[in-house]
XYZ file of N, CA and C in Angstrom:
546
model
N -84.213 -73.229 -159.169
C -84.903 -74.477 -159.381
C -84.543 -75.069 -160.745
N -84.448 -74.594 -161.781
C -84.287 -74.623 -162.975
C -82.560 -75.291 -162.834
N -82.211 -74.516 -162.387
C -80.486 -74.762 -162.554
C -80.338 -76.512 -161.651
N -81.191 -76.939 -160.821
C -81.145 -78.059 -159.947
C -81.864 -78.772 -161.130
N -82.878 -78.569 -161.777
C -83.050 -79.204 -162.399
C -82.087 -79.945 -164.030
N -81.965 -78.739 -164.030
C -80.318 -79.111 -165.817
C -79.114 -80.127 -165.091
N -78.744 -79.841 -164.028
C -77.839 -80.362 -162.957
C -78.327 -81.873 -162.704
N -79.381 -81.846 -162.622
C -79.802 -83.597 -162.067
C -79.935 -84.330 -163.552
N -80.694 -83.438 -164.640
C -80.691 -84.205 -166.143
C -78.938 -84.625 -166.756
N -78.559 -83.183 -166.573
C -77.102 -83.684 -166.641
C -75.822 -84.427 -166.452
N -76.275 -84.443 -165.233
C -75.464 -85.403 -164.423
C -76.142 -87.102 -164.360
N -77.366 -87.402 -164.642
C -77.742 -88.516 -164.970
C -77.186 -89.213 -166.137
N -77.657 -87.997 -167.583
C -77.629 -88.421 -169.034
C -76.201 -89.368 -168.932
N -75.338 -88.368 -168.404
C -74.039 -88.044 -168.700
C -73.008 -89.462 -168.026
N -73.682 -89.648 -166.781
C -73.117 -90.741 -166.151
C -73.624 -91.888 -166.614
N -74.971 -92.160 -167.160
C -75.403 -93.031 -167.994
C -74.489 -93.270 -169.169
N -74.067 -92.258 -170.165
C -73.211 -92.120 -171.308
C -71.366 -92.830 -170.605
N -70.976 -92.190 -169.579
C -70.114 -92.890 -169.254
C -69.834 -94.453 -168.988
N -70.576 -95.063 -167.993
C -70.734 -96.128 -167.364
C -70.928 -97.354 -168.640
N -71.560 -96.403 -169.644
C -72.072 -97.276 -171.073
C -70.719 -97.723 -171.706
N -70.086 -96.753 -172.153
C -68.749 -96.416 -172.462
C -67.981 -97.383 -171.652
N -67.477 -97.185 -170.274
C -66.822 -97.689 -169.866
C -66.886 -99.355 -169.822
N -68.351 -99.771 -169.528
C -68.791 -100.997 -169.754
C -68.467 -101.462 -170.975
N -68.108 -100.898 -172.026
C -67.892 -100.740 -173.547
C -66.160 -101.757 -173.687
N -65.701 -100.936 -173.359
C -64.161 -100.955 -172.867
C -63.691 -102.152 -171.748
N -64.546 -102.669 -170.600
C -64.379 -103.337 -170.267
C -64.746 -104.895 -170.737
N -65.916 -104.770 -171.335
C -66.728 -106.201 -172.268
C -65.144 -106.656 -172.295
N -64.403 -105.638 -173.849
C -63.762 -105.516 -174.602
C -62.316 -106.619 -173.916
N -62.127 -105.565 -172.780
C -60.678 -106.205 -172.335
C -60.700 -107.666 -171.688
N -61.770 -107.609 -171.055
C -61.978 -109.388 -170.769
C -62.390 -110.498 -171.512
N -62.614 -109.659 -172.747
C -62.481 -110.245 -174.004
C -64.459 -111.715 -174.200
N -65.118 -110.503 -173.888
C -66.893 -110.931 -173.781
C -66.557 -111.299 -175.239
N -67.645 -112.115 -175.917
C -67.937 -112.737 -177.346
C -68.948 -111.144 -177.829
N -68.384 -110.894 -178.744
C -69.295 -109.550 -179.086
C -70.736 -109.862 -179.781
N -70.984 -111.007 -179.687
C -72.270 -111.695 -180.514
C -73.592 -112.203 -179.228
N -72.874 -112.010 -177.881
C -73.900 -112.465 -176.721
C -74.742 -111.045 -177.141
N -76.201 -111.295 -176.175
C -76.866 -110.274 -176.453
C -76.605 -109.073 -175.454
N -76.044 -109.111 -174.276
C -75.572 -108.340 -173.711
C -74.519 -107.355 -174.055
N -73.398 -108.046 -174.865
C -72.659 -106.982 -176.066
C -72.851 -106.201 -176.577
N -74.108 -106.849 -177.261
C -74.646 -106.521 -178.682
C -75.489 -104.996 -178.223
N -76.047 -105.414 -177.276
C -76.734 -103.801 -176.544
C -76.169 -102.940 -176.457
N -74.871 -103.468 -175.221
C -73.884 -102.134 -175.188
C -73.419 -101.754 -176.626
N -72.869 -102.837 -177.467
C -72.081 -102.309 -178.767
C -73.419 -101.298 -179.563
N -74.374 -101.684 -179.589
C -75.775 -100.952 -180.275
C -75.592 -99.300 -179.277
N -75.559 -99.125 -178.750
C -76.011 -98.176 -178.146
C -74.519 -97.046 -178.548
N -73.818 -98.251 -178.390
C -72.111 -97.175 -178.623
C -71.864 -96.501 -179.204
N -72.008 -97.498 -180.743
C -71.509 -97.741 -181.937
C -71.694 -96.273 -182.731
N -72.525 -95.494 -182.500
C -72.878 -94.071 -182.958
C -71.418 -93.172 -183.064
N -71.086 -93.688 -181.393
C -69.916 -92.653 -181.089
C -68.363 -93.471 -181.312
N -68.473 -94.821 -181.122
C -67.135 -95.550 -180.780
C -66.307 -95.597 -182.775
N -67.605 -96.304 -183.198
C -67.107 -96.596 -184.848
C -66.385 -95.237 -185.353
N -67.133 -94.537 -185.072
C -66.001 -93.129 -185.621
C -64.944 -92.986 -185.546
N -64.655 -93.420 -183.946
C -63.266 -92.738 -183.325
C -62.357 -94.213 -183.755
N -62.844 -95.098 -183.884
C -61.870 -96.361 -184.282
C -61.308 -95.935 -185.626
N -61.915 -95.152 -186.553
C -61.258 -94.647 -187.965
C -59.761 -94.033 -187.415
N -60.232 -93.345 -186.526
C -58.810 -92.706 -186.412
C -57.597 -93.314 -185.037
N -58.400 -94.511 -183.769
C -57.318 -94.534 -183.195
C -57.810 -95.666 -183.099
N -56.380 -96.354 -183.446
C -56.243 -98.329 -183.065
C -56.782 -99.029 -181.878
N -57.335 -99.977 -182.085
C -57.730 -100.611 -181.029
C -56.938 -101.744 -180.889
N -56.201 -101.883 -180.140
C -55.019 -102.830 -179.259
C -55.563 -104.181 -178.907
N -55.175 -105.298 -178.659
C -55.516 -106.192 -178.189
C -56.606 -106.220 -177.129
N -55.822 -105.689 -176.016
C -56.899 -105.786 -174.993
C -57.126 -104.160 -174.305
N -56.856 -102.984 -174.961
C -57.376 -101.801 -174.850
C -58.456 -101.674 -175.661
N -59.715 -100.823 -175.617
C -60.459 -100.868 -176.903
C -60.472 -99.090 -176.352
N -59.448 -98.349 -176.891
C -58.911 -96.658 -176.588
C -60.262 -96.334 -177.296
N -61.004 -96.005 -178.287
C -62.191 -94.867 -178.522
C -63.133 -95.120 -177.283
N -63.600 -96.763 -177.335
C -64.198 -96.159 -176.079
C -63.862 -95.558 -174.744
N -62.950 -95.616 -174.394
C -62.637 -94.675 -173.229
C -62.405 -93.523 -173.278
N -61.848 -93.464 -174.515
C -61.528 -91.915 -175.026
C -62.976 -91.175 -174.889
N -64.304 -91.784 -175.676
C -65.368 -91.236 -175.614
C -65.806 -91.444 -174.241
N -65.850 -92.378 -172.666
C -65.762 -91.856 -171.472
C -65.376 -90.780 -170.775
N -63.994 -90.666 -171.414
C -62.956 -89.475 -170.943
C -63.694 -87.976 -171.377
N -64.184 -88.059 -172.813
C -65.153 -86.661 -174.031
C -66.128 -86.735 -172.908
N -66.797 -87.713 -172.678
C -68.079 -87.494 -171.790
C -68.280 -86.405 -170.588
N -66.750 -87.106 -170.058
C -66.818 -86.549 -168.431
C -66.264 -85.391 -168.529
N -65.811 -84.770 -169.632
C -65.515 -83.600 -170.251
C -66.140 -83.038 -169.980
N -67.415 -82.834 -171.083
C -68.675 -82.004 -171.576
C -69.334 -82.286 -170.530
N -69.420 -83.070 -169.780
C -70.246 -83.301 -168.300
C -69.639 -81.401 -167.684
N -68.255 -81.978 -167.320
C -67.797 -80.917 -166.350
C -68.121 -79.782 -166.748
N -67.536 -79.277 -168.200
C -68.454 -78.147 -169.313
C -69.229 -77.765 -168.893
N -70.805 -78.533 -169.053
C -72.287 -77.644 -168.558
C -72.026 -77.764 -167.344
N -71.808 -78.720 -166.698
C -72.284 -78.375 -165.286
C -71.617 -77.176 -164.300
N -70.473 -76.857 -165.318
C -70.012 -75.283 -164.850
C -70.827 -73.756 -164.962
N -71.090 -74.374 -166.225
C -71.865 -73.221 -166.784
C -73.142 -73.348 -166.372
N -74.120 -74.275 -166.498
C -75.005 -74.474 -165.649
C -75.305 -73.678 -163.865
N -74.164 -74.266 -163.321
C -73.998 -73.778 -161.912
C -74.046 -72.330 -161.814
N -73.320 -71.847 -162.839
C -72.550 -70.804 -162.149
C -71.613 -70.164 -162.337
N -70.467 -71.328 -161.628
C -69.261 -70.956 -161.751
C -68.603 -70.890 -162.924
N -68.958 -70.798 -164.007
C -68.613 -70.378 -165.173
C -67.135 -71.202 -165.124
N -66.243 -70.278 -166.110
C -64.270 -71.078 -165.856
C -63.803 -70.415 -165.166
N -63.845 -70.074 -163.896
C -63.103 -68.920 -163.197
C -62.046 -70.365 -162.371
N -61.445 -69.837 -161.762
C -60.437 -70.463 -160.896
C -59.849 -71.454 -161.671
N -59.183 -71.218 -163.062
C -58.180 -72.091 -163.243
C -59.065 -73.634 -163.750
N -60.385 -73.892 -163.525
C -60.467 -75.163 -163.469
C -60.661 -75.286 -164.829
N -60.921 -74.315 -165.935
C -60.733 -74.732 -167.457
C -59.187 -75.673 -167.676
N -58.172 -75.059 -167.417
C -56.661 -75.218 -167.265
C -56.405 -76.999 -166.889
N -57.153 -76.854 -165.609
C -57.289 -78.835 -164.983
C -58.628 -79.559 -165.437
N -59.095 -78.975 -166.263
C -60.421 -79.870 -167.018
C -59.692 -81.379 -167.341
N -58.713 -81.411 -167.815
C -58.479 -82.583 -168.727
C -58.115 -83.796 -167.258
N -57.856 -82.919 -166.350
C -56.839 -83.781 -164.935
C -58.298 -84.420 -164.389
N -59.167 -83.538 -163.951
C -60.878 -83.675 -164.013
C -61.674 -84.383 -164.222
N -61.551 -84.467 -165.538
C -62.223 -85.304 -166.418
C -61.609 -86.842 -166.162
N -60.563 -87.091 -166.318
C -59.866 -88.205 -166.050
C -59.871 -89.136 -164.438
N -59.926 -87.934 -163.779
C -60.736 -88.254 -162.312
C -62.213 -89.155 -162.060
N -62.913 -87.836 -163.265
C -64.490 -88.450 -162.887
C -64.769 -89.832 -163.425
N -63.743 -89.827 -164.923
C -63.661 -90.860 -165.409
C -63.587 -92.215 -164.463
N -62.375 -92.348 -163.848
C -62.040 -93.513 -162.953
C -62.965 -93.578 -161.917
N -63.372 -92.437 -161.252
C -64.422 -92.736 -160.452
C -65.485 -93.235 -160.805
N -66.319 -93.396 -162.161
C -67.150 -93.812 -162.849
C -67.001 -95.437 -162.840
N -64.964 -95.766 -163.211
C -64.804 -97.040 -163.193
C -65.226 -97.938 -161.882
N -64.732 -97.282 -161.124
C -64.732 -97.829 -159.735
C -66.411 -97.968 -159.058
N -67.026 -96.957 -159.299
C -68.784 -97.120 -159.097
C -69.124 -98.110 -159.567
N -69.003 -98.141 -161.573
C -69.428 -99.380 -162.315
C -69.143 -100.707 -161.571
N -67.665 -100.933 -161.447
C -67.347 -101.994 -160.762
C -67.761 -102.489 -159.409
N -68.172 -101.574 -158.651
C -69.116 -101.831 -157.170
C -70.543 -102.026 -157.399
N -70.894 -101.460 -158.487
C -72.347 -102.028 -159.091
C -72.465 -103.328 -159.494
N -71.568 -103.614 -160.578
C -71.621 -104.619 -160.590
C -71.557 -105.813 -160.159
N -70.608 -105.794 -159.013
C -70.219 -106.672 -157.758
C -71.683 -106.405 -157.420
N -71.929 -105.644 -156.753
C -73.272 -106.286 -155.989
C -74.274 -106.660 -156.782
N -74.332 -106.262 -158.072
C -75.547 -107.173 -158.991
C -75.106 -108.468 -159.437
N -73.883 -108.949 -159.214
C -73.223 -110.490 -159.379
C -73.788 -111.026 -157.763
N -73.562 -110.571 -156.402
C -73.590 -111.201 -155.708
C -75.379 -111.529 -155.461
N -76.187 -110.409 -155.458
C -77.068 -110.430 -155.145
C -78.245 -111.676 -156.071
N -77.654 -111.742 -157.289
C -78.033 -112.273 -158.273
C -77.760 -114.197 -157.986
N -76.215 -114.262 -157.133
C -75.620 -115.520 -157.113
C -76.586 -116.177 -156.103
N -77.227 -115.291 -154.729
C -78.233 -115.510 -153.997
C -79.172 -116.192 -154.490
N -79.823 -115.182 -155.011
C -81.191 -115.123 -155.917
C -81.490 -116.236 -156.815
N -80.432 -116.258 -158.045
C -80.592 -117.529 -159.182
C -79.234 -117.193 -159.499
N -78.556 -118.591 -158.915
C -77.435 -118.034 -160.115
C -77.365 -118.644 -161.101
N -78.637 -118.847 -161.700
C -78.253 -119.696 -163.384
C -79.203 -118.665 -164.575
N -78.964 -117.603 -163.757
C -79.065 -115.983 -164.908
C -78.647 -116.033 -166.158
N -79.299 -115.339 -167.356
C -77.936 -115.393 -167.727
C -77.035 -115.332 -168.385
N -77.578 -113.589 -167.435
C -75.961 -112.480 -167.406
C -75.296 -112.729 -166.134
N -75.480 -113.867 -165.732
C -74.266 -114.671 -164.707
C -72.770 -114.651 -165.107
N -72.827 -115.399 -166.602
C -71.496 -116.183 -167.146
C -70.742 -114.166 -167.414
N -71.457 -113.274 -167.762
C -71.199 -112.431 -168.348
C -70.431 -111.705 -167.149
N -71.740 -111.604 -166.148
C -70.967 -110.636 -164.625
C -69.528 -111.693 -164.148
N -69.342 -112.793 -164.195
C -68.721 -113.265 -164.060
C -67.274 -113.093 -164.670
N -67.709 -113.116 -166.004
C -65.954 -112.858 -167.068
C -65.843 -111.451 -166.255
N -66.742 -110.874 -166.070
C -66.439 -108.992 -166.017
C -65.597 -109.006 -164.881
N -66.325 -109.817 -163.616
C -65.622 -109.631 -162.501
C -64.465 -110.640 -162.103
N -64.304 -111.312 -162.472
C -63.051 -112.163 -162.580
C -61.742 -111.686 -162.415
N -61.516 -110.194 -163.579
C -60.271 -109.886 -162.732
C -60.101 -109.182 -161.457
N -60.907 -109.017 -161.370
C -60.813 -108.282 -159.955
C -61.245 -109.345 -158.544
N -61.698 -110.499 -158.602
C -61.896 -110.780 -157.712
C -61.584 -112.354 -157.891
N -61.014 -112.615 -158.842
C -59.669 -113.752 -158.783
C -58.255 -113.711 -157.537
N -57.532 -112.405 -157.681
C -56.365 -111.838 -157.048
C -56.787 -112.267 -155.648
N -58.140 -111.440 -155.096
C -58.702 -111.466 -153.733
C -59.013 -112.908 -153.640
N -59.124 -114.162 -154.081
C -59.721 -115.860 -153.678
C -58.437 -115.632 -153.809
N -57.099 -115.872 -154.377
C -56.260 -116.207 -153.641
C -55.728 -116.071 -152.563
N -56.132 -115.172 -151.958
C -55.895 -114.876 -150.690
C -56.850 -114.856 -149.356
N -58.216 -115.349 -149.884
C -59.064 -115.427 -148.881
C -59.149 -117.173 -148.690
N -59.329 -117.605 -147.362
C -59.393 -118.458 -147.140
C -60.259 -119.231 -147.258
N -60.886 -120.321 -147.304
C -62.068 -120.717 -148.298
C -62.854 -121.339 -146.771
N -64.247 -120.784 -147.235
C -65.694 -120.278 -146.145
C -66.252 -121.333 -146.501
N -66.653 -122.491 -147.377
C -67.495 -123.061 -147.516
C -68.337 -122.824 -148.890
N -69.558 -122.397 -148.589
C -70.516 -122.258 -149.583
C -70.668 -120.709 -149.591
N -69.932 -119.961 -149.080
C -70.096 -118.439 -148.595
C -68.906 -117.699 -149.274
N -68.825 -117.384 -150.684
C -67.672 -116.263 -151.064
C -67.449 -114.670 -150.371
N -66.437 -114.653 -149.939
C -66.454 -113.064 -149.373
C -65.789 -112.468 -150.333
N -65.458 -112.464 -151.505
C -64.402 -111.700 -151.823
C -65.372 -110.590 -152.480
N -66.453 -110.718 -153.066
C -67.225 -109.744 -153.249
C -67.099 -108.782 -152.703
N -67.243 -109.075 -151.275
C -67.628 -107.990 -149.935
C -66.064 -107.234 -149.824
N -65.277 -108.458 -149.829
C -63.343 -107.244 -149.815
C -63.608 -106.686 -151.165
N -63.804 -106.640 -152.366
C -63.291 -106.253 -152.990
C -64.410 -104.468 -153.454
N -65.695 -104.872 -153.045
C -66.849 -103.712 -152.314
C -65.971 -102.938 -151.684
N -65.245 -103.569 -150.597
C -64.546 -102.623 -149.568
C -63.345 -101.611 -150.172
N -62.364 -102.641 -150.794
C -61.390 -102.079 -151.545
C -61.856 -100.680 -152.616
N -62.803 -100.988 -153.574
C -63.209 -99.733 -153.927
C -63.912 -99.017 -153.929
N -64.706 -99.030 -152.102
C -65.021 -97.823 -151.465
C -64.226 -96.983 -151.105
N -62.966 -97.734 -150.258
C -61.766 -97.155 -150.428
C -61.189 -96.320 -151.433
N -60.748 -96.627 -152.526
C -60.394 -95.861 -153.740
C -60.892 -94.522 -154.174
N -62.206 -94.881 -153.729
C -63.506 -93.920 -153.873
C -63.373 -92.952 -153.282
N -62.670 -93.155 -151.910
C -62.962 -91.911 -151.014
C -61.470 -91.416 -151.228
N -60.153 -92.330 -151.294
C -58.934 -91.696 -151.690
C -58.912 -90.854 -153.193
N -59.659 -91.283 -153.831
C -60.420 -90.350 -155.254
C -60.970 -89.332 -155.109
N -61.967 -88.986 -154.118
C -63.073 -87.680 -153.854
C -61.862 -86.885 -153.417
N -61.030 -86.771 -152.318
C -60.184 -86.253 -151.824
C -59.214 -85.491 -152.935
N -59.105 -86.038 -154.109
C -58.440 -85.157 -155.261
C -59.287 -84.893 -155.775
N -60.449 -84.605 -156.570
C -61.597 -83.918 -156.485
C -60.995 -81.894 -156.306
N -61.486 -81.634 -157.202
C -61.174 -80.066 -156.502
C -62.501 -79.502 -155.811
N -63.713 -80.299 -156.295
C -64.890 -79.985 -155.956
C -65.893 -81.018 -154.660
């Protein structure tokens, strides 16, 4: 019971810490105003872990590398306890593919975030779309669902590309679990 319990705290904290991160990194590359208040949260919450790692590795135009790097540390120390936690301690080699792992859970994290967010843009566009963390879900999702309106044929007052692009990385998702060793 105990061990289900470290397992569910863990795996919450931890995916919370990622998704933050990654959201971090993405603001970044679509290039959000770091002064909206939606930034300013994520950057507040970061900034503990990101400002450090910027001392030592450049941030690129449109990469912002500590934070992902600290996604990537996350899903690390995620995999870490939740080994030891479980059980399975490092037996079978998976100390050896931690880093392959980690980089896995990582992207899978991306791809969740990004299906979250799609449906909190669409559900929201329903609802009110003069939100507003509209303009914001909007820059976020733009690149990804620019590519797809060029190619969908235009519905009227009804965007689908939400829904293809939902589809597309459910897809990913499940071609992702499948490399998964677990």
């Amino acid at each position: 019971m105990i061990s289900s319990i470290l397992t569910f705290l863990i795996s919450t904290v931890f995916s919370l810490l990622i998704s933050i991160f990654l959201l971090r990194a993405w603001m970044y590359w679509v290039r959000i105003h770091p002064f909206t208040p939606y930034a300013r949260l994520i950057n507040n919450i970061t900034d503990w872990a990101v400002v450090p790692l910027r001392t030592i590795l450049p941030t690129g135009t449109k990469i912002d590398s500590a934070s992902l790097l600290m996604a990537f540390i996350c899903a690390a120390v995620e995999l870490l306890l939740m080994m030891s936690v479980s059980g399975l301690g490092f037996a079978d080699g998976l100390l050896l593919r931690l880093p392959v792992v980690a980089l896995l859970m990582t992207v899978k994290w991306a791809l969740s975030l990004a299906t979250w967010l799609c449906i909190f843009q669409a559900i929201l566009s329903w609802i009110n779309p003069m939100q507003p963390v509209m303009p914001v879900l909007n820059t976020l999702l733009a690149p990804l669902l620019d590519p797809i309106r060029r190619f969908m044929p235009r519905t009227g007052m009804i965007d689908f590309s939400p829904l293809v692009l939902i589809l597309i990385l459910q897809v990913l998702q499940i071609a992702l679990a499948s490399l998964m060793p677990f």
